[in-house]
CSV table of C-alpha atoms in Angstrom, one decimal:
chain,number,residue,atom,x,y,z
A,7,UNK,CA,40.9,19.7,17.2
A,8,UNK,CA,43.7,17.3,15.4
A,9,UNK,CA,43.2,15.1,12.3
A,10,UNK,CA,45.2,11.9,14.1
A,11,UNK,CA,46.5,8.6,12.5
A,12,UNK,CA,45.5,5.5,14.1
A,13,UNK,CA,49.1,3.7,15.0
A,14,UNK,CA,50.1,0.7,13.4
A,15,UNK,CA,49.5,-2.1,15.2
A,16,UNK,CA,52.5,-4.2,13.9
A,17,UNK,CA,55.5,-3.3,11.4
A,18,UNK,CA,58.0,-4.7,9.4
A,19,UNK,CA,61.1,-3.2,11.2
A,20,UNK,CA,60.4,-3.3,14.5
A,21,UNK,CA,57.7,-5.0,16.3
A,22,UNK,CA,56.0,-3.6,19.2
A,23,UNK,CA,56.1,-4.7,22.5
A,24,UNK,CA,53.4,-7.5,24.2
A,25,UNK,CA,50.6,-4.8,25.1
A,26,UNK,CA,50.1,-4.7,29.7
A,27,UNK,CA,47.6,-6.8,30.9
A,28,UNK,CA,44.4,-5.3,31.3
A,29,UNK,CA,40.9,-6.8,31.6
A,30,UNK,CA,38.9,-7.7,28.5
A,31,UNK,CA,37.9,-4.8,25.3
A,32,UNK,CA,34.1,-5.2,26.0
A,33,UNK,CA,33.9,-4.8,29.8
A,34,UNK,CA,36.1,-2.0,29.9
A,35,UNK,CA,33.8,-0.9,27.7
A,36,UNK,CA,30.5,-1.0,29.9
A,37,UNK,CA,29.3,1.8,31.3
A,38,UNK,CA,29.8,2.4,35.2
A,39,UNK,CA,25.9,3.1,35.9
A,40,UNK,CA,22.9,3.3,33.8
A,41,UNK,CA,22.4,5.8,30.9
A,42,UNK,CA,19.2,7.9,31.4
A,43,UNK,CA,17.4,8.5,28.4
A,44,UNK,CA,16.8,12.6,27.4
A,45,UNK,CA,13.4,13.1,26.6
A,46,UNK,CA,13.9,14.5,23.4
A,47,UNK,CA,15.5,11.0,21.5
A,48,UNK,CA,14.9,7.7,23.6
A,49,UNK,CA,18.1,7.0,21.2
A,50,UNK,CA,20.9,9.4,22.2
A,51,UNK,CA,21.0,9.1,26.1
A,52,UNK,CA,22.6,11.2,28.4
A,53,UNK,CA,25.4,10.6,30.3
A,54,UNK,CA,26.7,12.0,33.6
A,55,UNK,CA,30.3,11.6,35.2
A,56,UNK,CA,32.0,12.5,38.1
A,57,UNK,CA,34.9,14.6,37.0
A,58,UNK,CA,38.4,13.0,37.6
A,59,UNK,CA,41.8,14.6,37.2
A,60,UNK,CA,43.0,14.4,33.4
A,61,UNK,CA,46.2,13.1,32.9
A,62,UNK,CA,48.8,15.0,30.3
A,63,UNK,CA,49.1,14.7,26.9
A,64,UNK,CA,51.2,16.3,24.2
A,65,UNK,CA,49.2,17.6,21.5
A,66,UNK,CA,48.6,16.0,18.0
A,67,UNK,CA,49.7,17.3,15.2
A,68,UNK,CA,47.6,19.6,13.0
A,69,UNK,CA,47.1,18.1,9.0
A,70,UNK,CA,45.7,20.7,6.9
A,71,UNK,CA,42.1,19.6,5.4
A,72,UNK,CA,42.9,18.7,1.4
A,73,UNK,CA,40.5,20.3,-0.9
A,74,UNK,CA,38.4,17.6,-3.1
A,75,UNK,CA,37.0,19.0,-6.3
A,76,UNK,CA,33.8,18.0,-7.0
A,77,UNK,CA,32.3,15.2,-8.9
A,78,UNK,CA,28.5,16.0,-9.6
A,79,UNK,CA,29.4,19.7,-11.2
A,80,UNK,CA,29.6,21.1,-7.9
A,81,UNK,CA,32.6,24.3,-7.4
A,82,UNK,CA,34.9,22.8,-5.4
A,83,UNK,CA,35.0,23.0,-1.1
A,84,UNK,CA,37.6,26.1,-1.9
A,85,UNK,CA,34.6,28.1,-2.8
A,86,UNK,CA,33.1,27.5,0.7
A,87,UNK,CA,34.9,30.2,2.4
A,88,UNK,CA,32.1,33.0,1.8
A,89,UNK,CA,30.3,30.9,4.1
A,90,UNK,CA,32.4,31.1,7.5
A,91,UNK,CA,32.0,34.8,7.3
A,92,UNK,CA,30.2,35.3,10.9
A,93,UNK,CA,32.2,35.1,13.8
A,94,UNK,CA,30.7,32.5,15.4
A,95,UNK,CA,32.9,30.7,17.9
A,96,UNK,CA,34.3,27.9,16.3
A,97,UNK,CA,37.6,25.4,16.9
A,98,UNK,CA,40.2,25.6,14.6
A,99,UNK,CA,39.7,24.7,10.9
A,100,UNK,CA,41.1,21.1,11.9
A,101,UNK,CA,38.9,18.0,13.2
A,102,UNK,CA,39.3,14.8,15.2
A,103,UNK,CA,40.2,12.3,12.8
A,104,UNK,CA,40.6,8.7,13.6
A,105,UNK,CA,42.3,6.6,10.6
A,106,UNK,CA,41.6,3.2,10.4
A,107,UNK,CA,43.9,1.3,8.8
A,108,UNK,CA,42.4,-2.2,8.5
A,109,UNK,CA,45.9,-3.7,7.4
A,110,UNK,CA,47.7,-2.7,10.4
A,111,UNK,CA,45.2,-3.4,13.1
A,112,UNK,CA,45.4,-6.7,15.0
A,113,UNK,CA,43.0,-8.0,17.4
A,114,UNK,CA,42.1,-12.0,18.5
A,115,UNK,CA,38.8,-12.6,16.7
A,116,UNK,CA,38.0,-15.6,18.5
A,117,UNK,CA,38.2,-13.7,21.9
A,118,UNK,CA,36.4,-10.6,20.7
A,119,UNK,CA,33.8,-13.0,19.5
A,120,UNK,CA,33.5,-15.3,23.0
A,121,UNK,CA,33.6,-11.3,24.9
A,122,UNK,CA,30.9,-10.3,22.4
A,123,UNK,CA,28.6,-13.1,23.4
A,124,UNK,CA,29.5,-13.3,26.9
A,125,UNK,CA,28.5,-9.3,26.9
A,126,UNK,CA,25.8,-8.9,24.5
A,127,UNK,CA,23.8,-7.8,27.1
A,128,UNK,CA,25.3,-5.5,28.7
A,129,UNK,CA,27.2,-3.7,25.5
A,130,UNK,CA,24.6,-2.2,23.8
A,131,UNK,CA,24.6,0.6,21.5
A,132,UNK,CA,24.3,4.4,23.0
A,133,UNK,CA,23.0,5.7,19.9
A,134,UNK,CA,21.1,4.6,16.6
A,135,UNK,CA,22.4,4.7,13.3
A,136,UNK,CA,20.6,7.8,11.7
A,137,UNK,CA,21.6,8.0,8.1
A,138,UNK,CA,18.4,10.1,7.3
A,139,UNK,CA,17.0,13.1,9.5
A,140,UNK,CA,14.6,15.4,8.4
A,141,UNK,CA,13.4,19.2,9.9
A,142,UNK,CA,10.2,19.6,9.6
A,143,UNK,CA,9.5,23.7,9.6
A,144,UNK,CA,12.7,24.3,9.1
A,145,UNK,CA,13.5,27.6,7.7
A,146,UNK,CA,11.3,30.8,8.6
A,147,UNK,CA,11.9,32.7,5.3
A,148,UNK,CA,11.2,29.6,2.9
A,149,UNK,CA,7.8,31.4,2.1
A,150,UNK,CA,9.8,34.7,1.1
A,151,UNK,CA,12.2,32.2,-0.9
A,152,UNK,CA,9.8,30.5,-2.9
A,153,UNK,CA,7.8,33.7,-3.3
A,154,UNK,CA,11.0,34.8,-5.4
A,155,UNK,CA,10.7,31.8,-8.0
A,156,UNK,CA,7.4,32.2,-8.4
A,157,UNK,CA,7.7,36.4,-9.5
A,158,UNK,CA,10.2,35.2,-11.6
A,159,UNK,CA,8.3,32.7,-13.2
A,160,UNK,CA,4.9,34.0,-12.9
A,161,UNK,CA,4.6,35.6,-16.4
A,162,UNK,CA,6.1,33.4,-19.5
A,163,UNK,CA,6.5,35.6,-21.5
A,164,UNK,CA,8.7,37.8,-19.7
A,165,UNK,CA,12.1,38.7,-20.8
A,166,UNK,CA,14.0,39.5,-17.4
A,167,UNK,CA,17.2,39.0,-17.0
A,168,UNK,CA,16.3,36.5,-14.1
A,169,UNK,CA,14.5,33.9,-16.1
A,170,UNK,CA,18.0,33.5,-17.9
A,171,UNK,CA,20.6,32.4,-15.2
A,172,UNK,CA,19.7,28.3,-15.5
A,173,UNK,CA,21.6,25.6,-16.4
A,174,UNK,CA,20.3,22.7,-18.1
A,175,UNK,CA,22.3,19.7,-16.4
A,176,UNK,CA,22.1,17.1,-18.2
A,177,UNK,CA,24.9,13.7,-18.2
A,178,UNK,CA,23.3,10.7,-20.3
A,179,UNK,CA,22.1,8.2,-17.6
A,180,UNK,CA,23.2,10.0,-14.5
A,181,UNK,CA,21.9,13.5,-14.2
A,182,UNK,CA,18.9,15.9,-15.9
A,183,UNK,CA,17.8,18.9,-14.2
A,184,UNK,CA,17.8,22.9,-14.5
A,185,UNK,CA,20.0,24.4,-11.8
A,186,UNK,CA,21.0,27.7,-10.5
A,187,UNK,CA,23.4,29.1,-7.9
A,188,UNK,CA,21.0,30.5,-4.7
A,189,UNK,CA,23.8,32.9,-3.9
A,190,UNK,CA,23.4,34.9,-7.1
A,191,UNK,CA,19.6,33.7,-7.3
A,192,UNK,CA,18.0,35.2,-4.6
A,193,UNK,CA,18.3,38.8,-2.6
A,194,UNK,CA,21.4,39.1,-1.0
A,195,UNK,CA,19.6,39.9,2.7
A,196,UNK,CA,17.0,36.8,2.0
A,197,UNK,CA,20.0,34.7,1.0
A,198,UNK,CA,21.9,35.4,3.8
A,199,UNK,CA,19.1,33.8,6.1
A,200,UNK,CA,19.1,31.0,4.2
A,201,UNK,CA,23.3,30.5,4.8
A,202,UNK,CA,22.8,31.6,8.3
A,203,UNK,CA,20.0,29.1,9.4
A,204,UNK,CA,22.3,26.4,7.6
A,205,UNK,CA,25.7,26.6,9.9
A,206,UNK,CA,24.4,27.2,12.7
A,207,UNK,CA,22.6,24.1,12.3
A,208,UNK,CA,25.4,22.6,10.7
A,209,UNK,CA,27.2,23.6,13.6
A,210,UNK,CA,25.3,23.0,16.5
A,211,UNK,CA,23.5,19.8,15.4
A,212,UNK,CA,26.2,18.2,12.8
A,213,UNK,CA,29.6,19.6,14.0
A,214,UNK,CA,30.4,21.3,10.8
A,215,UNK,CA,31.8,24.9,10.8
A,216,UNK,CA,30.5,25.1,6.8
A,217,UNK,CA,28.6,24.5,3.7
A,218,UNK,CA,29.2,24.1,0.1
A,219,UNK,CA,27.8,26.5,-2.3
A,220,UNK,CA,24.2,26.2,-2.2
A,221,UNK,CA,22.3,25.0,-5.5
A,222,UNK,CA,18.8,25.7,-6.3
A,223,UNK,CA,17.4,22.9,-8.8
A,224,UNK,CA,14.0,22.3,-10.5
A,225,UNK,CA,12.9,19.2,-12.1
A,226,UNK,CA,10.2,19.2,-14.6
A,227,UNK,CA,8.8,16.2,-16.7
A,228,UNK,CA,11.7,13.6,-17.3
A,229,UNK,CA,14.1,14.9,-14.4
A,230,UNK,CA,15.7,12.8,-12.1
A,231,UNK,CA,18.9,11.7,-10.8
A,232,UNK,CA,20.1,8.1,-10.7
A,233,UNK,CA,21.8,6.3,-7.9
A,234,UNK,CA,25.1,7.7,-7.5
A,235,UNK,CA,27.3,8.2,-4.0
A,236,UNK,CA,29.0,11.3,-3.3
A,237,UNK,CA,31.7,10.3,-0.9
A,238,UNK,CA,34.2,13.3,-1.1
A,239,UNK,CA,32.0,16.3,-0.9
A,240,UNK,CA,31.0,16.4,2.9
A,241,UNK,CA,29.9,14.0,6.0
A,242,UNK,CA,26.7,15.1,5.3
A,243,UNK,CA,24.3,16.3,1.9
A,244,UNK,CA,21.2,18.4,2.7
A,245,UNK,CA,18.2,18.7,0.6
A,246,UNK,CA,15.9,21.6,1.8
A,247,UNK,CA,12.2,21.8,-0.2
A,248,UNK,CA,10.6,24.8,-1.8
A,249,UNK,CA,8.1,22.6,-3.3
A,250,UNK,CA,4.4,22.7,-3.3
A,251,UNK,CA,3.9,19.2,-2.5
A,252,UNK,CA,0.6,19.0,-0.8
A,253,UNK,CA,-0.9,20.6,-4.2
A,254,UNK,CA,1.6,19.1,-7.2
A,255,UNK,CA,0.9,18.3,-10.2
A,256,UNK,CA,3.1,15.6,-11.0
A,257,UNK,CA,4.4,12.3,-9.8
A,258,UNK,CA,8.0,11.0,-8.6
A,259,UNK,CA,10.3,13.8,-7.1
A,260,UNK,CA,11.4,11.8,-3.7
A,261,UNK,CA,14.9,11.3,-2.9
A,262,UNK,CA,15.5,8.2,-3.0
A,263,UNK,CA,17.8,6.4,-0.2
A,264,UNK,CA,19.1,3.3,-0.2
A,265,UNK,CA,18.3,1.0,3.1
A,266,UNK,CA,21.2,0.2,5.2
A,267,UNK,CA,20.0,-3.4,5.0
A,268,UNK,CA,20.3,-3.8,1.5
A,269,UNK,CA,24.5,-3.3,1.6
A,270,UNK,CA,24.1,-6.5,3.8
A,271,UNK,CA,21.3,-8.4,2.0
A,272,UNK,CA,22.0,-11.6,2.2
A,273,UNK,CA,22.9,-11.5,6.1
A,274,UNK,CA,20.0,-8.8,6.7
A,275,UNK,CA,16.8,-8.6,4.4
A,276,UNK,CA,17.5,-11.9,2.5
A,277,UNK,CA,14.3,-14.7,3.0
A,278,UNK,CA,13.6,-17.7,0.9
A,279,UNK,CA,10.3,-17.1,2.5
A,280,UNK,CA,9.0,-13.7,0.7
A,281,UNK,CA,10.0,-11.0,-1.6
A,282,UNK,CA,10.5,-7.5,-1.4
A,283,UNK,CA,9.6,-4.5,-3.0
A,284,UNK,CA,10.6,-0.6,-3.5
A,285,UNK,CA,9.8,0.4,0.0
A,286,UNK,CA,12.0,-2.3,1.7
A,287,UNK,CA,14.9,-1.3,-0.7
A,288,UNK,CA,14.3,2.2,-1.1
A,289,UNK,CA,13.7,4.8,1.8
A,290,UNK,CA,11.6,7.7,-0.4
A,291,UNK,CA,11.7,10.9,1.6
A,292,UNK,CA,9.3,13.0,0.1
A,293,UNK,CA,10.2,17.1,-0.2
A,294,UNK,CA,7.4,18.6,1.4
A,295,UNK,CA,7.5,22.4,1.6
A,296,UNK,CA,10.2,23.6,3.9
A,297,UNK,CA,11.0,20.1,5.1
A,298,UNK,CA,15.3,19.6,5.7
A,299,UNK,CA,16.6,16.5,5.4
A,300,UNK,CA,19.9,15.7,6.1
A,301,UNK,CA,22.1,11.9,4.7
A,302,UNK,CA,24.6,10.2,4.7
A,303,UNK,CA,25.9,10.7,1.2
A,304,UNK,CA,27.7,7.7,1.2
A,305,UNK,CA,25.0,5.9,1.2
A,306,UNK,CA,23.5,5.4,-2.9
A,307,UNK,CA,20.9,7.9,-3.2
A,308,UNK,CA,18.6,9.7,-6.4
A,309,UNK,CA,15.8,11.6,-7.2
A,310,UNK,CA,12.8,9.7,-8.8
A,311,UNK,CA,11.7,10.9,-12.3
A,312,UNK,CA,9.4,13.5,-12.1
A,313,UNK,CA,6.5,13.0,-14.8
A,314,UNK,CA,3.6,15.2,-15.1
A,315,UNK,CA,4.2,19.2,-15.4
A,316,UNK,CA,6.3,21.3,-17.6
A,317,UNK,CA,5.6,24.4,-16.0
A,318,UNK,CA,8.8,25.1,-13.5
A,319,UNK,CA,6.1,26.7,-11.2
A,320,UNK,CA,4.6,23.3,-10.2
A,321,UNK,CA,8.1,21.7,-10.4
A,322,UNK,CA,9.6,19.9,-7.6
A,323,UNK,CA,12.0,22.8,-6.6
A,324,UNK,CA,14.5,22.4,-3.9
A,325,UNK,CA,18.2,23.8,-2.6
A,326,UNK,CA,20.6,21.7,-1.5
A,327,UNK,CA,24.3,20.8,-0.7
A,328,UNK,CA,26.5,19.4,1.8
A,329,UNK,CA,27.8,20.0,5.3
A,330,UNK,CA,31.9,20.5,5.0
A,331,UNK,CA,34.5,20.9,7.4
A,332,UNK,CA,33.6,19.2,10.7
A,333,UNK,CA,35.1,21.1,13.1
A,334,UNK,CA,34.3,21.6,17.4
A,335,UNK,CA,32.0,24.2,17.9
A,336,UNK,CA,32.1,26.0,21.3
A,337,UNK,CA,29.1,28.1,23.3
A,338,UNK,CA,29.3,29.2,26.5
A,339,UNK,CA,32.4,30.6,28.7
A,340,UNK,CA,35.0,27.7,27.2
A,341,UNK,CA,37.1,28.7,24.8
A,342,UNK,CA,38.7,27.1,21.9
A,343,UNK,CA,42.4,27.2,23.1
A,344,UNK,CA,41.6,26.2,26.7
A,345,UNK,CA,39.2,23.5,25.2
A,346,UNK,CA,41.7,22.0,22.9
A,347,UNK,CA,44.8,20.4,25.1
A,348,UNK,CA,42.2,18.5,27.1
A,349,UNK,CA,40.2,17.1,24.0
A,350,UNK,CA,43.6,16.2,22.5
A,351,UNK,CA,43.9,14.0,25.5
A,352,UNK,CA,41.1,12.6,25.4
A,353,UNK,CA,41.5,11.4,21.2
A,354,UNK,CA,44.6,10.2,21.9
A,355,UNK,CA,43.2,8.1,24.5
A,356,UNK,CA,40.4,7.3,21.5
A,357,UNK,CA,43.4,5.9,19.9
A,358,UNK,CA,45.0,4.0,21.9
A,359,UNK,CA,41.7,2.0,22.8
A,360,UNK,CA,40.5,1.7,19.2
A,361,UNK,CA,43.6,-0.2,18.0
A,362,UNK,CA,41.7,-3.5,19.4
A,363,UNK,CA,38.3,-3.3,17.4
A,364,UNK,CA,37.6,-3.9,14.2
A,365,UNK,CA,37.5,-0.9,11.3
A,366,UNK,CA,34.5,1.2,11.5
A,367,UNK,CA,33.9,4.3,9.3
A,368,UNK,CA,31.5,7.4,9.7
A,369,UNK,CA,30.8,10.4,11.7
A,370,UNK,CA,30.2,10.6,15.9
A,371,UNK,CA,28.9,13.9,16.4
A,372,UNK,CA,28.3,14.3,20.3
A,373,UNK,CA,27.4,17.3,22.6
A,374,UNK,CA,29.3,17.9,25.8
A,375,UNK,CA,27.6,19.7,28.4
A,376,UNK,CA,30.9,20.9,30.3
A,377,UNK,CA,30.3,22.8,34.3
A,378,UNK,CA,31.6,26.0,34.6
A,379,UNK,CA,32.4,25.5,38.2
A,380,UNK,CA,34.8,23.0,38.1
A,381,UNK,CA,35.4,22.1,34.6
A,382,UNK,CA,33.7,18.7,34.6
A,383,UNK,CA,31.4,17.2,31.9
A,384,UNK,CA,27.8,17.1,33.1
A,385,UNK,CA,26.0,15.3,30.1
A,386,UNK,CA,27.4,13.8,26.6
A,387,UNK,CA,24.8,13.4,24.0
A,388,UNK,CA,24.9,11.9,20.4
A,389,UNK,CA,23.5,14.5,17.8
A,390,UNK,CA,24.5,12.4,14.6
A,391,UNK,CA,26.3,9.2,14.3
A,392,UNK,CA,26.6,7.7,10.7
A,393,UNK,CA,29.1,5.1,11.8
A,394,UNK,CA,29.5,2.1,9.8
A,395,UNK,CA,31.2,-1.4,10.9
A,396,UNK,CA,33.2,-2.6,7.8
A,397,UNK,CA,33.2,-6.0,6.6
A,398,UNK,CA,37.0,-6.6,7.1
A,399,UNK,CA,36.4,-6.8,10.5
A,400,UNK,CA,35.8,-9.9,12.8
A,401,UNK,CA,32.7,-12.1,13.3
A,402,UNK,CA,30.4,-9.9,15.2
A,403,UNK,CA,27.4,-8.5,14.8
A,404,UNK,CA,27.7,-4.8,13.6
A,405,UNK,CA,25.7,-3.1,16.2
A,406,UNK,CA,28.3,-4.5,19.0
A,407,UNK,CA,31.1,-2.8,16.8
A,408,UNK,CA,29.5,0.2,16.8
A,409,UNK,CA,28.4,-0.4,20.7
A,410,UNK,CA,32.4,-0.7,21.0
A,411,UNK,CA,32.9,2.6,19.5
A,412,UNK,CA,30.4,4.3,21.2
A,413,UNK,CA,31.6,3.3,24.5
A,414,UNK,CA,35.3,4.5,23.9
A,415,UNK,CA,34.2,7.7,23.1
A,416,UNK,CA,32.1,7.6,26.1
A,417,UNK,CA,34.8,6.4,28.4
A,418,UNK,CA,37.3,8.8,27.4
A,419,UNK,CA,35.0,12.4,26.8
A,420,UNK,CA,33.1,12.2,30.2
A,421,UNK,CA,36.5,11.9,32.5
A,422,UNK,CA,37.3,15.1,30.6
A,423,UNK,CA,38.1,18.0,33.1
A,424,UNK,CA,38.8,21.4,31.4
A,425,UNK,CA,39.8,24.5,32.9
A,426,UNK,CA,37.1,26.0,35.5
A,427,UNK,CA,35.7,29.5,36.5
A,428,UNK,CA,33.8,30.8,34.0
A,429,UNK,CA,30.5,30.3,32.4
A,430,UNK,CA,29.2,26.9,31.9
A,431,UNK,CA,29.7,25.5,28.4
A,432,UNK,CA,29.1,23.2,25.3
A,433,UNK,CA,30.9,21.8,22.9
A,434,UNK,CA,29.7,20.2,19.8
A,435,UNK,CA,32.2,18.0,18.7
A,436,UNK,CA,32.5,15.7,15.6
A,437,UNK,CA,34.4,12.5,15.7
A,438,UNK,CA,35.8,11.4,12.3
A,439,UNK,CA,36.5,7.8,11.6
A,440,UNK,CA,38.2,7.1,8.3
């Protein structure tokens, strides 16, 4: 897929033409028939179509991906490359971008606002926010993994050349903990499970093609990490457990989360009527053993101080990174190049539609369920969706933006027709808004 710019709006040379006459945003935005729900989230329904003739589109223009160096000490998204080594079937290295530029886009307030309410019932939002998922189970070799830390560890007074590839991160007020690289860590055929099982959930569940370099940390007494944001390094930071939780020996050690509701206080959790404490601020996901947990990393997040132990074998002891380079993934008899005319299409016409609602930022990752037979979509179904209404936008509530946004995606993925004959197919496929 195409990283694409939204178009302006309006501009200083030459002003654009009155747009055609077409009936209001929101009910071109309701869905044609009820959304079944899938069994497996009452959250991210399905949707079926009847397939429809495309119509044309030129294709976008590719942008290259810029590399961001790291902020938090981490090599930079360049290094990720060892990771893409497996030939899965993936789109090309470029992903559906929408950029919202807030001070080009016009839309009537007033009548967005009046459509809103006249509406509300019938706009409502495909999919949940989920900034935090967690994977319970998630890795079948995390035994074998920890089991290597612990050899290592197991007798102090050893003098192996393992016990002496740490580093001892430590930024005043920001950062302490004792980190390694997994790559050079563990055995190169356990490590390579650990990459694998990562993109190809990355891939299937996230639409990313990649990971960054995977770190393996452990906190002992006075470790932690405060609240910090780590916007450039991927759409989404994993945290994946070694520790012996059920049985530790210390306290603190949860990543901490901050609640979407506290970036809005005063219009969400704010009551003259009673007070609030850590839990209403704070989302605390605790790393049991072999638990994944995927964020937003946008959102502020930390690790509480561990206090307790100073014995790295009843440490909290976890790897983690980001997701980097969302990117369509493809299974099934489509390919990449038949695939990618017809999604360009359908972005464009993403575009086009998303020039009359307010600015929204975040990641739509959906699952297309496309018929072999004649090419039509079957099913569309939201695997991640960390969109965000931002506050430059008009007076409405935030979950009929992101209804709005959900709906446009809809509209324009399930007409979809690609080419027909083979196999049927899926596509994960990440929508970018920035």
């Amino acid at each position: 897929m195409q990283r694409v710019a939204r178009r302006s709006m309006r501009s200083q040379q030459q002003p654009h033409p009155p747009p055609p006459q077409r009936p209001p945003l929101l009910q071109r935005l309701q869905p044609r028939r009820p959304l079944p729900a899938t069994a497996a989230s009452a959250s991210a329904p399905m949707l079926a179509r009847k397939p429809r003739s495309g119509a044309a589109s030129r294709p976008l223009k590719a942008v290259e991906a810029p590399q961001v160096p790291s902020a938090c000490g981490a090599p930079t998204a360049g290094h990720a490359h060892a990771c893409l080594k497996h030939a899965r079937r993936r789109g090309p290295s470029t992903v559906c971008r929408v950029a919202m530029e807030d001070e080009t886009a016009q839309f009537d307030s007033d009548a967005l606002a009046e459509e809103g309410e006249e509406q509300s019932e019938a706009l409502q939002q495909l999919s949940l926010a989920r900034h935090v998922i967690t994977e319970e189970e998630f890795l079948p070799c995390a035994r074998q993994l920890r089991d290597v830390f612990d050899q290592r560890f197991g007798e102090p007074r050893s003098n192996s050349p393992a016990r002496f590839m740490w580093d001892y991160w430590h930024v005043p007020d920001q950062y302490t903990l004792i980190r390694t690289q997994a790559k050079v860590y563990f055995p190169e055929a356990l490590y390579d499970q650990l990459e694998d099982a990562l993109i190809e959930y990355g891939e299937r569940q996230l639409g990313c093609r990649a990971i960054s370099p995977i770190w393996l940390s452990y906190y002992v007494d006075g470790c932690q990490q405060e609240l910090h944001c780590d916007n450039p390094h991927g759409p989404f930071a994993f945290v994946l457990s070694l520790t012996e939780w059920d049985v530790r020996q210390f306290r603190g050690g949860e990543t901490m989360i901050l609640r979407p509701g506290v970036l809005d206080y005063w219009g969400s959790l704010y009551s003259a009527g009673y007070g609030l404490e850590m839990d209403s601020l704070m989302e605390l996901v605790e790393p049991v053993f072999n638990r994944l947990t995927v964020f937003d990393p946008r959102f502020p997040h930390g690790v509480r101080q561990v206090s307790g132990t100073k014995d790295p074998r009843e440490a909290r002891l976890v790897l983690h990174g980001w997701f980097t380079q969302p990117t369509p993934f493809f299974s099934g008899g489509l390919t990449a190049e038949e695939a990618q005319p017809v999604l360009d299409a359908a972005m464009q016409e993403v575009m086009d539609v998303l020039a009359e609602l307010p600015v929204a930022t975040g990641v739509l990752a959906v699952r297309l369920r496309v018929r072999g037979s004649d090419g039509g979509v079957d099913s569309l179904k939201f695997l991640a969706d960390t969109l965000v209404p931002l506050p430059a936008g008009p007076d409405l509530p935030a979950d009929q933006i992101r209804a709005g946004f959900q709906r446009v995606v809809v509209d324009a993925l399930s007409k979809c027709v690609f080419p027909a004959g083979g196999d049927d197919s899926e596509i994960t496929l990440p929508v970018v808004f920035e």
